[in-house]
Coordinates of C-alpha atoms in Angstrom, one line a residue:
X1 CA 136.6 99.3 108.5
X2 CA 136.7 102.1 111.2
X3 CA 133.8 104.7 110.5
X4 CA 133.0 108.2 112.7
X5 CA 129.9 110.6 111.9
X6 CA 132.2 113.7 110.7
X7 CA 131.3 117.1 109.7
X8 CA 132.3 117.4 105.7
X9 CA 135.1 119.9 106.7
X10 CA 136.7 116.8 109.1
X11 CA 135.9 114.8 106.5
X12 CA 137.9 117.0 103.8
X13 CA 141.0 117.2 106.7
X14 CA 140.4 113.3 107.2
X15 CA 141.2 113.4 103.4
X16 CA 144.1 114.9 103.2
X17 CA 146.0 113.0 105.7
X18 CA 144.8 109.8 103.6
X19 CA 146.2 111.3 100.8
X20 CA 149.7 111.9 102.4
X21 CA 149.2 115.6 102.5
X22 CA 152.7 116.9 103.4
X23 CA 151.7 120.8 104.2
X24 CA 148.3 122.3 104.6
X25 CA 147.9 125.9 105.4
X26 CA 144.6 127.9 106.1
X27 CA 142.9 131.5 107.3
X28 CA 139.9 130.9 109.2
X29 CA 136.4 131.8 107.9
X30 CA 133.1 130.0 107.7
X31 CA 132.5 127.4 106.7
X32 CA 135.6 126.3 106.0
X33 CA 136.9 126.5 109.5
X34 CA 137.2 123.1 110.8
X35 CA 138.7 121.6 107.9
X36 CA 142.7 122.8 109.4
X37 CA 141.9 121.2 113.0
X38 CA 140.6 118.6 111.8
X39 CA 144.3 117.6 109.8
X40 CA 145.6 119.0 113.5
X41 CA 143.9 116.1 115.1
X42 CA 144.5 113.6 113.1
X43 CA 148.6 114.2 113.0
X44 CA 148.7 114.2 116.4
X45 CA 146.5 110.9 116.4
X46 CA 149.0 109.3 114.0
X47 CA 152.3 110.8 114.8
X48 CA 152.7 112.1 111.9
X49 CA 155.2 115.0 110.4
X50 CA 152.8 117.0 108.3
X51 CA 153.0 121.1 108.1
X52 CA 150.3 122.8 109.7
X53 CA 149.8 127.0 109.5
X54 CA 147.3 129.6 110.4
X55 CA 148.3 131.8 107.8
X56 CA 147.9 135.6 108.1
X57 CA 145.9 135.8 105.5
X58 CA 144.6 133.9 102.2
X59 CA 147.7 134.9 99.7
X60 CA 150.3 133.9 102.4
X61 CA 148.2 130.6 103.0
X62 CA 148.1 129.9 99.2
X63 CA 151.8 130.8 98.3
X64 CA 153.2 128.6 101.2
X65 CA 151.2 125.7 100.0
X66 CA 152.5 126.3 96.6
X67 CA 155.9 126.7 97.2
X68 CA 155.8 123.6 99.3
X69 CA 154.2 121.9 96.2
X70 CA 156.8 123.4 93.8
X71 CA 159.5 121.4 95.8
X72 CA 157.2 117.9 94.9
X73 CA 155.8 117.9 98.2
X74 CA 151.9 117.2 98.8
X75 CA 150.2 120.9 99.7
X76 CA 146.7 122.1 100.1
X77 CA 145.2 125.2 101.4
X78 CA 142.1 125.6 102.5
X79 CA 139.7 129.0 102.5
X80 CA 136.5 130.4 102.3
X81 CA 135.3 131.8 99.0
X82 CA 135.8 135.6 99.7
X83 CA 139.2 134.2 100.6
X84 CA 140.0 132.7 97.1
X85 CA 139.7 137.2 96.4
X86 CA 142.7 137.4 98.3
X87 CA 144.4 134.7 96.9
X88 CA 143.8 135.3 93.7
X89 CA 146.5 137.0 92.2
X90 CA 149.3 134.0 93.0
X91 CA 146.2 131.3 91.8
X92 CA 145.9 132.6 88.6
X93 CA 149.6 133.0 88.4
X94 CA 149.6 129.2 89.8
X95 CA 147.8 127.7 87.1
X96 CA 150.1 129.2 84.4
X97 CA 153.1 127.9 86.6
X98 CA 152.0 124.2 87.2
X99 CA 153.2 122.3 90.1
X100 CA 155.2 118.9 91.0
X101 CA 153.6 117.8 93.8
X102 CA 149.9 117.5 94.3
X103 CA 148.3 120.9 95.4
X104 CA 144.8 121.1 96.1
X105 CA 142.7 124.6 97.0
X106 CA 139.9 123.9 99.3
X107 CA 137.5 126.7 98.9
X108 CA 134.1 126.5 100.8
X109 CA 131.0 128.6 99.4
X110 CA 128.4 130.1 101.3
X111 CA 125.6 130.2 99.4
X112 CA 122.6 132.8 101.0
X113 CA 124.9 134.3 102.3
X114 CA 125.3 132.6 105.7
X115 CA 128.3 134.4 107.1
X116 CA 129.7 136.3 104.1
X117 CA 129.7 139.6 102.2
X118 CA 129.0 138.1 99.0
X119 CA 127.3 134.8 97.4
X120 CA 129.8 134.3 95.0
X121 CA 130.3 130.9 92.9
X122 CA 133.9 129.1 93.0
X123 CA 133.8 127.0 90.0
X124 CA 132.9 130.2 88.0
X125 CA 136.2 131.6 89.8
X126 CA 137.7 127.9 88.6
X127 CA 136.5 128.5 85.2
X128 CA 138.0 132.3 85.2
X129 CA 140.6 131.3 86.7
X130 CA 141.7 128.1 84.1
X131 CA 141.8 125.4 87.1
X132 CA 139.8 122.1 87.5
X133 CA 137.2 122.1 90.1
X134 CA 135.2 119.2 92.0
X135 CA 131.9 119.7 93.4
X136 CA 131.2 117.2 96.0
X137 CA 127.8 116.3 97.2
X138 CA 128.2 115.0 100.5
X139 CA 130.6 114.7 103.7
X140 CA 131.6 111.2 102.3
X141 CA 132.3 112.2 98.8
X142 CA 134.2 114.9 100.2
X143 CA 137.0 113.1 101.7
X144 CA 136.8 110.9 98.3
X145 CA 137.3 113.8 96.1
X146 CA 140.4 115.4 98.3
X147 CA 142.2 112.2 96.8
X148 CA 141.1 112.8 93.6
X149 CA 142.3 115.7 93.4
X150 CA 145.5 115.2 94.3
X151 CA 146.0 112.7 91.6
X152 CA 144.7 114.8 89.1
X153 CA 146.7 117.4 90.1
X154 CA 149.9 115.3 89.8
X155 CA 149.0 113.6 86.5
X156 CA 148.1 117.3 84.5
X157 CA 150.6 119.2 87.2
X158 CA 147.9 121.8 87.6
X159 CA 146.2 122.7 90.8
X160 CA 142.9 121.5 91.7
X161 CA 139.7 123.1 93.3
X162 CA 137.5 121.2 95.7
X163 CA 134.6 123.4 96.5
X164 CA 132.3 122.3 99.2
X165 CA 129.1 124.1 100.1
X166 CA 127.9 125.4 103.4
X167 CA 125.4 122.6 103.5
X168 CA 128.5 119.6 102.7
X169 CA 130.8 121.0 104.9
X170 CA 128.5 121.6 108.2
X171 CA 126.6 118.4 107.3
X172 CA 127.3 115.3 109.3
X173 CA 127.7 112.0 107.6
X174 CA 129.5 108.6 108.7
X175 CA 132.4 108.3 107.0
X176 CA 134.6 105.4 106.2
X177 CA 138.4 105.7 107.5
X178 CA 140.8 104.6 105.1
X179 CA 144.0 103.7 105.4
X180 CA 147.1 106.1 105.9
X181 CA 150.0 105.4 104.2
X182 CA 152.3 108.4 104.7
X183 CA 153.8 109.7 100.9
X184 CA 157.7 110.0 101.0
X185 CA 159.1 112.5 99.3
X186 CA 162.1 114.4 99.7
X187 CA 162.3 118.4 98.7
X188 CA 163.4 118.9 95.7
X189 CA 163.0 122.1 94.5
X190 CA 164.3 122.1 90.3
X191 CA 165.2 125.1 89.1
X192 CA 163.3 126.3 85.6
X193 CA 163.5 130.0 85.3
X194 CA 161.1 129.8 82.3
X195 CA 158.2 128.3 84.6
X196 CA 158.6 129.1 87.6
X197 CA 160.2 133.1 87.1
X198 CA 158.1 133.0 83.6
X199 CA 158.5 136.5 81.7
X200 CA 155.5 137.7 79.5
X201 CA 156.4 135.6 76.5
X202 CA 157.2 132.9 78.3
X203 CA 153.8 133.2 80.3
X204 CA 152.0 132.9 76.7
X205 CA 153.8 129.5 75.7
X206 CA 152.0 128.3 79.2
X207 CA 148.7 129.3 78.4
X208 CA 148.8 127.7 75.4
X209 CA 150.3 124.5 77.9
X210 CA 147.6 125.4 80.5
X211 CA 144.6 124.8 77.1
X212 CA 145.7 121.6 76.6
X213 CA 145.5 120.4 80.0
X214 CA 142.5 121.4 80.3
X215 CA 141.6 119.8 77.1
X216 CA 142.6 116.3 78.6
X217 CA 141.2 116.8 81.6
X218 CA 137.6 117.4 79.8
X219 CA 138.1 114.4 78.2
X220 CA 138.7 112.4 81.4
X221 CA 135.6 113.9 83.1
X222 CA 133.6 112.5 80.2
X223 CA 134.2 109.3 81.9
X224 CA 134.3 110.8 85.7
X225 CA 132.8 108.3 88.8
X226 CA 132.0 111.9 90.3
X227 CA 129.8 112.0 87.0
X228 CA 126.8 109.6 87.3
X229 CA 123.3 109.6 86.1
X230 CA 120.2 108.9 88.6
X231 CA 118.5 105.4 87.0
X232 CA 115.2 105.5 84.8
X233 CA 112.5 102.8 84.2
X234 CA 115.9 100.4 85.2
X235 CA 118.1 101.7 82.7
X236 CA 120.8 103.9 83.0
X237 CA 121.0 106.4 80.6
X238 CA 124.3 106.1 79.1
X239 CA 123.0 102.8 77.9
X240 CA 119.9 104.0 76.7
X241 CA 120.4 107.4 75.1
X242 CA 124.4 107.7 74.6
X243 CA 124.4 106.0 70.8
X244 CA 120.7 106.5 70.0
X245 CA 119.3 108.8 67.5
X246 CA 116.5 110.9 68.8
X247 CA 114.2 112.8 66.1
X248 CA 110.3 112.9 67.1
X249 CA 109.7 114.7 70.9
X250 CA 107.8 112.1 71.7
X251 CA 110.3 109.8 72.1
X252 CA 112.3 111.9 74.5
X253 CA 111.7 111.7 78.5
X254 CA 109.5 114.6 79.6
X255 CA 111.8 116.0 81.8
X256 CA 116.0 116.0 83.0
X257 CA 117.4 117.7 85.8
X258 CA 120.9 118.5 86.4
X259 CA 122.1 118.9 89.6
X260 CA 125.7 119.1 91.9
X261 CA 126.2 119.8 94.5
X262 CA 123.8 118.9 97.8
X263 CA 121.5 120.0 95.5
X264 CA 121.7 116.9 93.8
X265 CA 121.4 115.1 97.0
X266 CA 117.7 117.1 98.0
X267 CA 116.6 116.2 94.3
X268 CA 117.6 112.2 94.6
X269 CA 115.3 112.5 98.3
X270 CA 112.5 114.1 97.0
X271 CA 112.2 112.4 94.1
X272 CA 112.4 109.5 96.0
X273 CA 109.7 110.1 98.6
X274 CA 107.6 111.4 96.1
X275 CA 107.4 107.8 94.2
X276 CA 108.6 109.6 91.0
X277 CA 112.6 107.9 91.3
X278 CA 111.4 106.3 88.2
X279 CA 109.6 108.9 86.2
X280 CA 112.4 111.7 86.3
X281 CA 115.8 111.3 85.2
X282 CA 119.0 112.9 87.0
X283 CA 122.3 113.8 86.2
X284 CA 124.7 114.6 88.9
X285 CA 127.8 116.8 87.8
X286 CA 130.5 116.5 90.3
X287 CA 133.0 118.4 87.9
X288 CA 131.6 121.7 86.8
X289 CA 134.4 122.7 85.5
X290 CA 136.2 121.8 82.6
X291 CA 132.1 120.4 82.1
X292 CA 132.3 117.3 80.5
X293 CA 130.4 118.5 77.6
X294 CA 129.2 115.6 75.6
X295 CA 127.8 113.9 78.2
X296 CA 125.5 117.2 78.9
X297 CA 124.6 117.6 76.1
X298 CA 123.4 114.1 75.6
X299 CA 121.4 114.3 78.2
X300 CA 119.8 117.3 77.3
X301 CA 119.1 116.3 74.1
X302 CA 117.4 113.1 75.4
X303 CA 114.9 115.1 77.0
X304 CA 112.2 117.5 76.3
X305 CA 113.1 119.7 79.0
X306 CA 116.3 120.2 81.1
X307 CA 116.2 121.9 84.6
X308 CA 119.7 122.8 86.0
X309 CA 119.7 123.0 89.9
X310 CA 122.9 124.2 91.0
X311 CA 123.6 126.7 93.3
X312 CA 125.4 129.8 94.2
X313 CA 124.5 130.6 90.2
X314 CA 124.7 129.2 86.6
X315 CA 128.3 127.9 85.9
X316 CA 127.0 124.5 84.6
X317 CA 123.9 125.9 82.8
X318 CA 126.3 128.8 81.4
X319 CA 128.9 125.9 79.9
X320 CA 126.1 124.7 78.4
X321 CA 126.2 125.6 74.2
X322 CA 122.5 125.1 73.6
X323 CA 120.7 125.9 76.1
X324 CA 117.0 126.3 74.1
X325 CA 115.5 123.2 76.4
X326 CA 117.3 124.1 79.6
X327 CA 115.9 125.7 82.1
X328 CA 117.6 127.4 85.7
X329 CA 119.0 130.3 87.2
X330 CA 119.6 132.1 84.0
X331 CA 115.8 132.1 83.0
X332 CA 114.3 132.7 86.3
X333 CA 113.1 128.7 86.7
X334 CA 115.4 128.8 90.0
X335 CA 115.5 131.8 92.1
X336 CA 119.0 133.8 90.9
X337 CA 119.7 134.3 94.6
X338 CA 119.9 132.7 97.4
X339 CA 120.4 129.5 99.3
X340 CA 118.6 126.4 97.5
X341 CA 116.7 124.7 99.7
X342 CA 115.3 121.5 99.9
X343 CA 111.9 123.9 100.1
X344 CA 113.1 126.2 97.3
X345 CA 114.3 122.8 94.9
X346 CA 110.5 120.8 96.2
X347 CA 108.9 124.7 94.5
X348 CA 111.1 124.2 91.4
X349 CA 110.3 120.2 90.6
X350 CA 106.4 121.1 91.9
X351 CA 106.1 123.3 89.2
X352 CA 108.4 121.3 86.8
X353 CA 106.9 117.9 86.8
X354 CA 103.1 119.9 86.8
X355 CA 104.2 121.6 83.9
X356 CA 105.1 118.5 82.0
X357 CA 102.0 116.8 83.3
X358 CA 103.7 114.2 85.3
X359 CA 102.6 114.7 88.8
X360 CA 101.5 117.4 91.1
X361 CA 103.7 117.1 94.3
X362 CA 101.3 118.0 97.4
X363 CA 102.1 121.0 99.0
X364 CA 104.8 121.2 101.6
X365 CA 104.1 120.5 105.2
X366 CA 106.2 124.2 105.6
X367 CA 103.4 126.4 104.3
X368 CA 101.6 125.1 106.9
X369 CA 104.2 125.9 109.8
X370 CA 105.2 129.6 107.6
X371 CA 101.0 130.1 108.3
X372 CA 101.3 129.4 112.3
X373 CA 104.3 131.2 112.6
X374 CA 102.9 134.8 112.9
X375 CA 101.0 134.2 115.4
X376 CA 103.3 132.7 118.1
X377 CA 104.6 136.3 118.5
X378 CA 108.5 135.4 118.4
X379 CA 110.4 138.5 118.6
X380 CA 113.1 139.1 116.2
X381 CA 116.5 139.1 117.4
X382 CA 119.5 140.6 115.5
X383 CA 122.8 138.6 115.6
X384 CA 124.8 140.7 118.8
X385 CA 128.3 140.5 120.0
X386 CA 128.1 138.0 122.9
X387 CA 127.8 139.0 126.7
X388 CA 130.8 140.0 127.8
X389 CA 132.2 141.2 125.0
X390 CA 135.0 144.2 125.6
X391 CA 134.1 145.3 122.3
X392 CA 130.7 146.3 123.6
X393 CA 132.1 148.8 125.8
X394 CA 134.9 150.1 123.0
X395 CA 132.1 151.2 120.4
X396 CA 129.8 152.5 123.6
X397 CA 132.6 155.0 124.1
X398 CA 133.3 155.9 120.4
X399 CA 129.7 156.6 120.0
X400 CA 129.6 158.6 123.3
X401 CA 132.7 160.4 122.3
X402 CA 132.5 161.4 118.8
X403 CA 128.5 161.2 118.2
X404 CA 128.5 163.0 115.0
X405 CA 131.6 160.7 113.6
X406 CA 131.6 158.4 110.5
X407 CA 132.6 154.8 111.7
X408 CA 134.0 153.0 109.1
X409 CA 134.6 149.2 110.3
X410 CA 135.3 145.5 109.1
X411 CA 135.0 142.1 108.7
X412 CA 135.1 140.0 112.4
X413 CA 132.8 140.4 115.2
X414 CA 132.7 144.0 115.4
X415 CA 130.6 144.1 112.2
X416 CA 127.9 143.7 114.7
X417 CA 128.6 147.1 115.8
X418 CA 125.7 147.8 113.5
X419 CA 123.3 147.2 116.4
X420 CA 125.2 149.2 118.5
X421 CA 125.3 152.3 116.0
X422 CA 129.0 152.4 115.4
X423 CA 129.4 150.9 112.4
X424 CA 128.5 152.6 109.3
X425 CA 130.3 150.6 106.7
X426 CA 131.9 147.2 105.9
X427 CA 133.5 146.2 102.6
X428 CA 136.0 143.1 102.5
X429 CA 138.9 142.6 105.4
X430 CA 141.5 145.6 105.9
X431 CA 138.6 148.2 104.0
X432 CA 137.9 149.9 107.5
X433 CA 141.1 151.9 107.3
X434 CA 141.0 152.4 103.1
X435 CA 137.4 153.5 103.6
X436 CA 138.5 155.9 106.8
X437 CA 141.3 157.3 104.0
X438 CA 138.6 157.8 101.0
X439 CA 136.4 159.7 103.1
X440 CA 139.1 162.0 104.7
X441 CA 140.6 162.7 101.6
X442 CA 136.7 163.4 100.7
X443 CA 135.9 165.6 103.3
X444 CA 139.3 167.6 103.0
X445 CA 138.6 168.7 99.3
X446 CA 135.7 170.7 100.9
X447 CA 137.7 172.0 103.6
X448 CA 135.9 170.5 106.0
X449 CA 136.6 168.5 109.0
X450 CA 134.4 165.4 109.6
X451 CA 135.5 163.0 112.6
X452 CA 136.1 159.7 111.4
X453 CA 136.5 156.5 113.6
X454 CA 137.5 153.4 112.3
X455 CA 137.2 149.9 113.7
X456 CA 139.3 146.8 113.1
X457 CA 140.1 143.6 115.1
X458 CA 143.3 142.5 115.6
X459 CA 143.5 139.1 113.0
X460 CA 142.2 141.9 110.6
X461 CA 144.6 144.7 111.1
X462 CA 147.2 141.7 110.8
X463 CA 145.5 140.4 107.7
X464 CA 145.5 143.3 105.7
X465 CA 145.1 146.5 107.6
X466 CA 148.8 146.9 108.0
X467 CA 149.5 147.6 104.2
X468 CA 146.0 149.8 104.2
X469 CA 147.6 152.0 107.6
X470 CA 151.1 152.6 105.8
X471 CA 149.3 153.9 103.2
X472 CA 147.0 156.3 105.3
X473 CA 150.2 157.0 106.8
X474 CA 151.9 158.2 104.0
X475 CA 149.2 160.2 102.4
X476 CA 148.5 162.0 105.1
X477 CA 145.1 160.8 106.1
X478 CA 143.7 162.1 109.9
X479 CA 141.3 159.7 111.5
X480 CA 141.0 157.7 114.8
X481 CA 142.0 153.7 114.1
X482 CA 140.3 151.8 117.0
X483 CA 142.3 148.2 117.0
X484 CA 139.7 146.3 118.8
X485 CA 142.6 143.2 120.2
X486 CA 140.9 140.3 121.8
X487 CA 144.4 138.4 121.0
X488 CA 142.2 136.0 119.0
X489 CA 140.2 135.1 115.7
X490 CA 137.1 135.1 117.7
X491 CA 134.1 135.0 115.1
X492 CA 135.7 131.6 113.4
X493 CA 136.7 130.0 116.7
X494 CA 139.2 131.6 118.7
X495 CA 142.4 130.3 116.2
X496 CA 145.4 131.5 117.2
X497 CA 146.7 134.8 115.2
X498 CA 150.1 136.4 115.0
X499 CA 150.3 137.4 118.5
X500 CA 149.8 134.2 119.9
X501 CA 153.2 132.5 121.0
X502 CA 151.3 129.2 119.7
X503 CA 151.7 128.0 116.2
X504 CA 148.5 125.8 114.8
X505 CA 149.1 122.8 116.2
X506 CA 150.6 124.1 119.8
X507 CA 154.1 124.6 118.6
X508 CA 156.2 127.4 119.8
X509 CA 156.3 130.4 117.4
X510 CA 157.2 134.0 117.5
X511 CA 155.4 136.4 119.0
X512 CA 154.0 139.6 116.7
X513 CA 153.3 142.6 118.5
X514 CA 150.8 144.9 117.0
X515 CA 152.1 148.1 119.1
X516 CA 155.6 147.4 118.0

């Protein structure tokens, strides 16, 4: 069997051409970037007649996708999680609706924030939002789970979440090819006013429809492969604690962690290289949500002490009902912010397993290097537009202009207009020229007139600054909107945006002209 060491997101795109993906539309942002290309590749490696967009932004992406799906055919879209914000109105909408064919929503967190504006948590989105969600812990399991998904979607006709992490979709594994075998399937769109057109009343029948599919699908997840417990003493423990009937604390394990995620991955290596594999028991959660709560909650009851390692926050620990032996994010065992670590999880389990008195881990060989580090004198460097940027000289002249302005600005690479003192705010994508109309409208209640210059890049503006300027327009709002058009979505790799005459894979499109 063929094999390649992939990134997870060119695992995830390997995925969905396995699974006979018929469309697949995207909007770049880390670190979910890679996953569109890498379906590009792969069609044009195989010859095959699979659907491709850079979207214009995250709603479009998702309602093409869906449509597509609608009319039985295979469609996934794929995101960041800031992105799923966007899309958010027709996913909601979407899991009230159904779907016929298999659609899958790839949406990549970013927990720390690597490259984001917020740390936010997808499967507590998934559990908001009603839809199913699959955590996957590696590259490997990755591309296993984009399969999975589609069949579940297909068997409940609900869409399905996959939600890698930073750490799975940058991480390289070697992963196994399988098989394509292409799925044929002719549109067929089928008219059903009540679903797809649903009025109020009708939209309450499908919630009620939407509860018992989820209901199923908690009951299949009982039973999940993406479900698995870590082995104890040589013993598994559905076969030791599922059936038995645990009254005295003695008889309990000292201590269970649950983990998804890579998290679940750094606890199964530490462990391991600790020598304590056989002391600790795991329990690895690969469908947050609908949690397969009696497994769970066996497992904590099997123990004297439950420690939930999960990150960007709590939506396993916060499914769970009892949660007087569990111990996590919501408590203040695991940090509440922030990237975990395999140095942040080692902290947690050190102080864990001491507490229980079953080892003291030695310290880690990083306090060492965090104790040289001072003293080497690196200088700090803040994160600049690169050499040769134009849009170095662009804020260099708004500053010089209009030094007493206020510079509202936006998501791309001119957020690191900071360093150059021409940025003043950032929100979410299009907020540069909503933000230049608040404080305008502001300003003018006092009568007085404060310059205001605001920044936007061109895949931006196209995003959702045209809406936000149309409104500015028609309200009357006076500022200065500096489009900042390097024909390009630069910070994400350079993907093609609606000015480009190229579609995603190198087709011929039509040409969008910002000035017109």
């Amino acid at each position: 069997m063929h094999q390649e060491v992939m990134l997870g997101n060119e695992a995830i795109g390997r995925g969905l051409v396995e699974a006979g993906c018929h469309v697949v539309t995207s909007y770049p942002g880390t670190p979910s970037s890679e996953i569109l290309p890498a379906v590009i590749r792969f069609k044009k490696a195989l010859s095959l007649d699979t659907y491709v967009e850079w979207s214009t932004n995250e709603k479009i992406a998702l309602e093409v996708a869906l449509a597509a799906s609608w009319a039985g055919k295979r469609a996934a879209v794929a995101m960041k999680q800031v992105g799923l914000n966007v899309a958010s109105d027709p996913l909601l909408s979407a899991a009230y609706t159904g779907v016929v064919g298999g659609f899958v929503v790839i949406a990549a967190d970013d927990p720390g924030p690597h490259s984001s504006q917020t740390e936010q948590d997808t499967r507590l989105f998934a559990l908001f939002a009603k839809v199913p969600v699959l955590d996957p812990s590696s590259p490997r399991e990755a591309k296993t789970m984009v399969k999975a998904a589609f069949e579940l979607s297909e068997k409940y006709r609900t869409p399905v979440i996959l939600r890698p992490a930073i750490r799975v979709c940058h991480a390289k594994q070697n992963v196994f090819f399988d098989p394509v075998e292409p799925v044929k399937r002719r549109a067929a769109f089928k008219k059903e006013p009540a679903r797809w057109a649903a009025t109020p009343g009708a939209r309450l029948a499908l919630h009620k429809e939407l509860n018992g599919k989820l209901a199923q699908i908690e009951a299949e997840f009982e039973t999940s492969p993406f479900n698995s417990e870590f082995r104890v003493s040589g013993f598994e423990f559905r076969e030791r604690f599922r059936d038995s009937k645990l009254e005295t604390r003695n008889s309990k394990l000292e201590i269970g962690i649950i983990a998804s995620g890579v998290c679940y991955s750094n606890v199964v290596e530490i462990l391991a290289e600790a020598g304590l594999a056989d002391r600790v028991s795991v329990l690895k959660v690969g469908t947050p949500y609908p949690l397969p709560r009696r497994l769970v909650s066996d497992f904590v009851a099997a123990h004297q002490r439950v420690i939930v390692l999960e990150e960007p926050d709590a939506a396993i620990e916060f499914q769970i009902a009892d949660r007087r032996k569990v111990s996590g994010r919501l408590d203040g065992t695991v940090p509440q912010a922030g990237e975990l670590t395999p140095e942040v999880i080692y902290q947690v389990l050190g102080n864990g397993l001491s507490e229980a008195g079953i080892a003291t881990l030695p310290p880690a060989w990083e306090d060492e290097l965090a104790g040289l580090m001072p003293g080497l004198g690196l200088t700090v460097r803040k994160p600049r537009l690169c050499p040769g940027c134009p849009h170095r000289s662009a804020f260099f002249a708004m500053k010089r202009t209009f030094p007493s302005a206020v510079f509202p600005s936006d998501i791309g690479c001119y957020t690191l207009g900071l360093n150059l003192r021409a940025v003043d705010t950032v929100l979410d994508m299009g907020a540069a020229i909503t933000v230049a109309t608040g404080l305008y409208q502001a300003y003018r209640l006092d009568g007085l007139d404060q310059p205001i210059l605001a920044s936007i890049g061109d895949s931006t503006f196209l995003h959702s600054g045209i809406p936000a300027l149309a409104n500015a327009v028609h309200t009357n709002a006076r500022f200065i909107l500096v489009i900042l058009d390097n024909a390009t979505t630069a910070m994400t790799g350079f993907q093609p945006t609606a000015q480009d005459q190229r579609l995603a894979d190198g087709q011929g499109g039509q040409q969008v002209s910002i000035e017109a």
